[in-house]
Amino acid sequence: MNILPVHQILQMAFCNPPTLVPSLSSFPLQFQFNFNRNLIRPRFPTITMATKTDDNDNPTKFVTFLGKGGSGKTFSAVFAAQHYASAGLKTCLVIHSQDPTADYILNSKIGTTPVTCNDNLSAVRLETTKMILEPLSKMKQADARLNLTQGVLEGVVGEELGVLPGMDTIFSALELEKLVGFLRKKTTKSNPKYNFDVIVYDGLSTEETIRLIGATGKSRLYLKYLRLLAEKTDFGRLAGPSLLRLADESLNAGTISSGYNGQLSGEIWDKLEQTLEKGSSFVTNPELFGCYLVMNLNDPLSLNSALRYWGCAVQAGALVSGAFGIAHSSYDQKHLETAKITFSPLPFAPFTPVSFSSPLNWEDIIHNGHFTDAQDLLTASKSGSSEHMQSVTFDPVNKSVTLFMPGFDKTEIKLYQYRGGSELLIEAGDQRRVVFLPSQIQGKVGGAKFVDRKLIITMRS
């Protein structure tokens, strides 16, 4: 095993403000990939989701796919939607793209309002130009009651507004929140069109989907600083109550009281923090959230991209549920075995090649028995061995923290430490992840090593 100086791999900061330490060569870092070829894909019991009742006791499951463009994400999304619908679950396929591939695969014209494709299956296309209008209308209604803008907002014509960079993700998040209820309980009685058991999402791109997955977790730090700004500055104390009231009225459309009392009280900020915490925990619950990697077994670049996106999703705070291998033509069995080993310990399922030369017969595809492994993976209630799949584990006895970081090179990881040793900041894959340390482990970093896709950090008092 090669011993390398840690400064070739990690840059650390112990600071306020942070500074990068130029050399920590006294810390050895071991680098080794040790794929166990004897690992066997685990089998899990299937989930049985009851039909949703009017009181909305059963939460909606959210399923999405990550992979390189052209790897088969859209086909996987349509297959998953057909699978859940055939199992009797009311399912909606949500497409956020102008690509007509899903229309062709489903043999249906997908519009901006849900269209019924077959029993239990609907499909809808999100268009940001349309999604802008409803939030603006709610803001206008709230402003009419509060008179904060003195009629200026009423003069804004929503149909004139174009889409700016970044707005696609923001408005798709708002629409998905209504469909799924990441942050709060859905009101399906007043919005029956949002009453689904499963939402399958095919987003604009894998990068945008990962940003969406990690949005609530990343927003918590912004909320913390906004709270300080609102409570500690003259501007915040002056403008904060009015802005908060406008947001509250807009979100609740004047029909639901959130307990707003005209002041920026600590209880309101605590409630916002709890809401974001609920969204963060949603993406780590395998019974509510399914995130699957997709790759083309004939393309090594597709496999490498899926491995990278696995690491990015983990950095975003998500639990990845499994991986699918798609072959657009016949493939060597060796390719399948290589993919299974590379993505171990994730459960892995191959797709039998499908011809797109004619409209697909989904009844035959779902019931012909050729896709049993893929269907088992979609209905699995757990995502893998908890010992291997935990993204962060703490060892109080040895005062160490282990971070699971697949898909990253040792030179891409940066480690920072703030706030007197109570937390760590890990930067990799254009994602930053904050790890809060339990009291038994808190202290300064004493050493680090990278072994078998895991970053092991030893703390010292």
XYZ file of C-alpha atoms in Angstrom:
461
model
C 0.000 0.000 0.000
C 1.422 3.362 -0.992
C 1.726 6.058 1.677
C 1.229 9.566 0.307
C 1.416 12.964 2.027
C -2.017 14.338 2.734
C -1.291 17.736 1.215
C -1.432 16.068 -2.188
C -5.005 15.096 -1.474
C -6.693 17.382 1.029
C -6.455 21.019 1.910
C -7.451 21.835 5.438
C -8.366 24.996 7.269
C -8.606 25.571 10.981
C -9.806 29.054 11.078
C -12.013 31.994 11.534
C -11.738 33.240 8.835
C -10.622 30.030 7.061
C -7.169 29.659 5.571
C -5.792 26.730 3.652
C -2.865 25.007 5.333
C -0.146 24.685 2.659
C 1.429 21.479 3.941
C 0.373 18.740 6.338
C 2.816 16.103 5.247
C 2.975 14.604 8.716
C -0.478 13.138 8.135
C -0.228 9.902 6.120
C -2.960 9.190 3.623
C -3.516 5.706 2.292
C -5.167 5.324 -1.086
C -6.575 2.019 -2.186
C -9.568 0.798 -4.194
C -10.504 -2.689 -3.046
C -13.550 -3.923 -4.934
C -14.861 -7.144 -3.443
C -15.798 -9.386 -6.319
C -17.581 -11.799 -4.018
C -20.254 -9.304 -2.958
C -23.720 -10.525 -3.849
C -26.583 -8.211 -4.602
C -28.941 -8.286 -1.595
C -32.606 -9.192 -1.953
C -35.206 -7.183 -0.138
C -38.889 -7.497 0.645
C -41.168 -5.438 -1.554
C -43.042 -2.364 -0.423
C -46.810 -2.495 -0.409
C -48.272 0.966 -0.655
C -51.945 1.225 0.164
C -54.235 3.161 -2.086
C -54.279 6.793 -0.985
C -57.271 7.839 1.046
C -58.948 11.206 1.253
C -57.200 12.082 4.508
C -53.848 11.661 2.797
C -52.397 9.303 5.447
C -50.080 7.735 2.877
C -47.239 9.980 1.712
C -46.234 10.242 -1.924
C -43.066 8.464 -3.061
C -40.654 10.427 -5.271
C -38.491 8.591 -7.810
C -35.826 10.036 -10.101
C -32.840 8.922 -12.202
C -29.276 10.164 -12.604
C -26.930 9.501 -15.497
C -25.126 10.789 -18.533
C -27.204 12.205 -21.393
C -28.234 9.410 -23.734
C -27.732 6.692 -21.111
C -31.434 5.882 -20.853
C -32.774 8.090 -18.048
C -36.034 8.894 -19.844
C -36.682 5.243 -20.749
C -35.962 4.264 -17.126
C -38.376 6.928 -15.875
C -41.149 5.752 -18.202
C -40.481 2.114 -17.283
C -40.664 2.947 -13.568
C -43.916 4.863 -14.048
C -45.445 1.958 -15.980
C -44.254 -0.484 -13.332
C -45.785 1.417 -10.408
C -49.025 2.005 -12.326
C -49.325 -1.709 -13.168
C -48.932 -2.442 -9.447
C -52.090 -0.418 -8.799
C -50.405 2.762 -7.572
C -51.692 6.075 -8.874
C -48.604 7.368 -10.675
C -47.626 10.582 -12.426
C -44.651 10.885 -14.763
C -43.295 14.443 -14.582
C -41.151 15.560 -17.525
C -39.200 18.823 -17.332
C -37.839 19.033 -20.853
C -38.934 19.874 -24.367
C -37.421 16.593 -25.590
C -40.315 14.559 -27.130
C -38.702 11.182 -26.315
C -41.150 10.434 -23.499
C -44.101 11.222 -25.803
C -42.804 8.657 -28.307
C -42.068 5.974 -25.720
C -45.491 6.424 -24.091
C -47.260 6.911 -27.417
C -49.057 9.884 -25.823
C -48.986 13.634 -26.263
C -47.773 15.103 -22.975
C -48.934 18.613 -22.144
C -48.726 21.082 -19.268
C -51.782 19.570 -17.604
C -51.823 15.890 -16.580
C -52.886 13.575 -19.394
C -54.076 10.028 -18.715
C -51.866 7.486 -20.502
C -53.442 4.287 -19.158
C -54.905 2.911 -15.949
C -53.281 4.608 -12.918
C -50.737 6.468 -15.073
C -50.737 10.167 -15.904
C -48.011 12.318 -17.418
C -47.335 16.052 -17.360
C -44.682 18.340 -18.820
C -43.391 21.197 -16.682
C -42.871 24.478 -18.537
C -41.361 27.330 -16.585
C -43.220 29.989 -18.599
C -46.462 28.488 -17.258
C -45.188 27.804 -13.728
C -44.293 31.474 -13.215
C -47.929 32.537 -13.420
C -49.423 30.815 -10.360
C -46.908 32.090 -7.753
C -47.189 35.579 -9.220
C -50.970 35.420 -8.995
C -50.778 34.376 -5.335
C -48.377 37.201 -4.583
C -50.765 39.654 -6.225
C -53.661 38.356 -4.112
C -51.580 38.653 -0.943
C -50.410 42.145 -1.886
C -53.982 43.218 -2.563
C -54.820 42.339 1.051
C -51.650 43.767 2.601
C -51.066 46.708 0.206
C -47.298 46.455 0.593
C -46.390 47.527 -2.952
C -49.260 50.023 -3.238
C -50.514 48.457 -6.464
C -47.169 48.157 -8.287
C -47.208 44.355 -8.189
C -50.718 44.300 -9.651
C -49.363 45.964 -12.798
C -46.912 43.142 -13.516
C -48.108 41.065 -16.507
C -46.936 37.497 -15.937
C -47.314 36.510 -19.584
C -44.654 39.079 -20.488
C -42.011 37.594 -18.204
C -39.335 35.440 -19.772
C -37.341 32.664 -18.111
C -33.955 33.569 -16.634
C -31.125 31.134 -15.827
C -31.830 29.304 -12.583
C -35.595 29.834 -12.709
C -36.256 26.360 -14.169
C -34.955 24.623 -11.047
C -36.682 27.009 -8.637
C -40.130 26.727 -10.196
C -39.859 22.972 -10.793
C -39.056 22.628 -7.079
C -42.227 24.576 -6.216
C -44.322 22.400 -8.521
C -42.827 19.150 -7.202
C -43.464 20.333 -3.642
C -47.168 20.561 -4.482
C -47.113 17.074 -6.016
C -45.033 15.333 -3.355
C -45.088 17.414 -0.177
C -41.376 17.445 0.671
C -41.776 20.263 3.182
C -45.316 20.064 4.473
C -48.406 17.908 4.268
C -50.221 18.143 0.965
C -53.761 19.491 0.829
C -55.192 16.993 -1.639
C -58.766 17.777 -0.708
C -58.442 21.255 -2.179
C -56.038 20.068 -4.915
C -57.275 16.622 -6.032
C -55.106 16.731 -9.165
C -52.048 16.406 -6.903
C -53.271 13.180 -5.277
C -50.723 10.569 -6.435
C -49.036 7.608 -4.782
C -45.835 7.911 -6.827
C -44.198 10.794 -8.702
C -41.524 9.797 -11.231
C -39.414 12.787 -12.238
C -37.318 13.135 -15.399
C -35.524 16.455 -14.984
C -33.709 18.868 -17.260
C -30.325 17.322 -16.502
C -28.629 15.219 -13.869
C -26.776 18.246 -12.492
C -30.026 20.191 -12.043
C -31.684 17.190 -10.399
C -28.813 16.851 -7.914
C -29.099 20.556 -7.082
C -32.821 20.034 -6.539
C -32.196 17.037 -4.266
C -29.788 18.974 -2.071
C -31.716 22.252 -2.035
C -33.347 21.962 1.394
C -30.151 20.857 3.109
C -28.129 23.665 1.576
C -30.856 26.228 2.319
C -30.568 25.706 6.061
C -27.279 27.604 6.251
C -28.732 30.482 4.205
C -31.709 30.540 6.568
C -29.351 30.800 9.523
C -27.668 33.900 8.101
C -30.983 35.435 7.020
C -32.216 35.045 10.569
C -29.148 36.861 11.886
C -29.679 39.607 9.303
C -33.341 39.958 10.255
C -32.773 39.984 14.016
C -29.467 41.836 14.325
C -29.714 44.681 11.783
C -31.888 47.778 11.564
C -32.849 46.940 7.988
C -33.915 43.427 8.972
C -36.009 44.605 11.896
C -37.680 47.213 9.647
C -38.347 45.231 6.480
C -38.431 41.678 7.817
C -41.981 41.582 9.247
C -43.566 42.902 6.049
C -41.617 40.566 3.774
C -42.354 37.570 5.958
C -46.038 38.404 6.009
C -46.140 38.731 2.212
C -44.427 35.357 1.838
C -46.770 33.757 4.377
C -49.888 35.126 2.706
C -48.632 34.088 -0.751
C -47.787 30.528 0.259
C -51.056 29.966 2.088
C -53.241 31.937 -0.356
C -54.938 33.598 2.597
C -56.703 30.351 3.590
C -54.330 28.767 6.110
C -52.954 30.511 9.151
C -49.335 29.752 9.987
C -49.482 31.479 13.342
C -47.914 34.690 12.047
C -48.268 37.370 14.695
C -46.765 40.413 12.989
C -43.319 39.967 14.460
C -40.167 38.112 13.463
C -40.337 35.791 16.466
C -37.921 32.976 17.162
C -40.809 30.510 16.852
C -41.336 31.441 13.194
C -37.672 30.974 12.354
C -37.637 27.681 14.250
C -40.625 26.548 12.209
C -38.828 27.379 8.969
C -35.785 25.429 10.165
C -37.978 22.428 10.994
C -39.566 22.631 7.538
C -36.181 22.503 5.820
C -35.060 19.719 8.128
C -38.068 17.683 6.997
C -37.039 18.202 3.370
C -33.482 17.099 4.151
C -34.635 13.914 5.863
C -37.016 13.111 2.991
C -34.146 12.328 0.588
C -32.610 9.847 3.037
C -35.803 7.816 3.514
C -35.811 4.870 1.045
C -39.552 4.369 1.482
C -40.291 7.908 0.289
C -37.359 8.680 -1.995
C -35.905 6.574 -4.785
C -32.792 7.816 -6.612
C -31.329 5.457 -9.217
C -28.211 5.597 -11.354
C -28.532 4.762 -15.049
C -25.731 3.793 -17.435
C -25.238 2.368 -20.914
C -23.436 -0.951 -20.482
C -21.843 -0.579 -23.916
C -20.283 2.794 -23.069
C -17.442 3.071 -20.489
C -17.937 6.860 -20.395
C -21.537 6.360 -19.318
C -20.404 4.050 -16.520
C -17.813 6.559 -15.326
C -20.383 9.365 -15.371
C -22.837 7.319 -13.286
C -20.092 6.604 -10.755
C -19.350 10.322 -10.527
C -23.021 11.224 -10.108
C -23.264 8.667 -7.317
C -20.656 10.618 -5.375
C -22.306 13.955 -6.182
C -25.692 12.685 -4.975
C -24.130 11.475 -1.716
C -22.473 14.877 -1.310
C -25.897 16.489 -1.849
C -27.242 14.486 1.087
C -29.255 11.873 -0.822
C -29.494 8.120 -0.400
C -28.942 6.386 -3.756
C -31.222 3.358 -4.052
C -29.628 1.326 -6.830
C -28.289 1.268 -10.369
C -29.634 0.196 -13.773
C -27.588 -0.950 -16.740
C -29.151 -0.401 -20.160
C -27.864 -1.929 -23.376
C -29.033 -0.404 -26.642
C -27.756 -3.525 -28.393
C -26.338 -6.876 -27.340
C -23.583 -6.614 -24.759
C -20.813 -8.823 -23.419
C -21.589 -10.438 -20.049
C -18.203 -9.113 -18.949
C -19.572 -5.530 -19.212
C -22.409 -6.415 -16.855
C -20.085 -7.999 -14.301
C -17.758 -5.001 -14.442
C -20.669 -2.642 -13.767
C -21.918 -4.751 -10.845
C -18.464 -4.751 -9.251
C -17.943 -1.036 -9.828
C -21.237 -0.085 -8.182
C -21.123 -2.566 -5.339
C -22.659 -2.532 -2.740
C -25.560 -0.878 -4.613
C -28.165 -3.343 -5.880
C -27.813 -3.531 -9.668
C -30.267 -4.593 -12.377
C -29.775 -4.816 -16.159
C -32.428 -3.908 -18.727
C -33.046 -6.300 -21.583
C -32.455 -4.468 -24.906
C -35.664 -2.918 -26.273
C -36.337 -2.020 -29.899
C -37.750 1.474 -30.502
C -38.472 0.895 -34.199
C -42.190 0.629 -33.428
C -44.468 1.824 -30.592
C -43.734 -0.087 -27.393
C -46.202 -2.608 -26.019
C -45.944 -1.786 -22.342
C -48.352 -4.496 -21.286
C -45.981 -7.067 -22.757
C -42.824 -5.357 -21.435
C -44.100 -5.214 -17.853
C -45.487 -8.753 -17.758
C -43.196 -10.801 -20.027
C -40.760 -11.622 -17.209
C -37.670 -10.216 -18.955
C -37.445 -7.226 -16.589
C -37.973 -8.976 -13.259
C -34.674 -7.777 -11.777
C -35.434 -4.160 -12.685
C -38.927 -4.401 -11.222
C -37.594 -5.998 -8.020
C -35.130 -3.127 -7.647
C -37.849 -0.500 -8.092
C -40.008 -2.095 -5.393
C -37.184 -2.833 -2.964
C -37.914 -1.299 0.444
C -34.260 -0.728 1.265
C -31.335 0.485 -0.787
C -28.535 -1.739 0.436
C -26.502 -2.826 3.398
C -26.725 -0.074 5.975
C -23.124 -0.773 6.980
C -21.865 0.048 3.500
C -24.410 2.655 2.449
C -24.196 5.095 5.364
C -22.681 8.289 3.948
C -21.299 9.332 7.350
C -20.361 7.094 10.292
C -18.856 8.084 13.629
C -16.525 6.003 15.778
C -16.351 7.590 19.272
C -13.931 4.950 20.534
C -11.285 5.755 17.919
C -12.435 9.397 17.578
C -12.842 9.063 13.814
C -15.321 10.038 11.112
C -15.790 7.955 7.947
C -17.265 9.589 4.835
C -18.417 7.447 1.931
C -17.329 9.282 -1.245
C -17.625 7.133 -4.400
C -16.586 8.490 -7.784
C -14.025 11.016 -6.565
C -10.301 11.196 -7.085
C -8.163 11.842 -4.025
C -7.007 15.185 -5.423
C -10.576 16.483 -5.721
C -11.434 16.412 -2.024
C -10.985 19.467 0.166
C -11.522 19.386 3.898
C -12.121 22.459 6.044
C -12.819 22.876 9.730
C -14.731 25.688 11.383
C -16.338 26.741 14.641
C -13.876 25.349 17.158
C -13.897 21.794 15.881
C -17.649 21.158 16.131
C -18.115 20.483 12.414
C -16.338 19.574 9.181
C -16.872 20.953 5.682
C -16.174 18.607 2.787
C -15.967 19.982 -0.739
C -16.033 17.663 -3.765
C -17.945 17.356 -7.028
C -19.062 21.012 -6.955
C -20.919 20.215 -3.732
C -20.243 21.257 -0.156
C -21.376 19.084 2.725
C -21.315 20.099 6.395
C -20.853 17.286 8.912
C -21.776 18.138 12.491
C -19.603 16.221 14.926
C -20.974 14.587 18.089
C -19.498 15.931 21.323
C -17.356 12.811 21.886
C -15.487 13.370 18.597
C -15.216 17.140 18.455
C -11.729 18.554 18.127
C -9.135 19.322 15.507
C -8.279 17.004 12.631
C -5.358 14.777 13.506
C -5.065 12.769 10.291
C -6.843 11.541 7.179
C -6.657 8.626 4.775
C -8.639 7.575 1.702
C -9.361 3.832 1.514
C -11.836 1.988 -0.725
C -13.890 5.094 -1.596
C -14.011 6.168 2.049
C -12.397 9.221 3.611
C -11.431 8.351 7.185
C -10.695 11.358 9.392
C -9.138 10.996 12.813
C -9.857 13.729 15.348
C -7.741 14.885 18.273
C -8.761 16.879 21.327
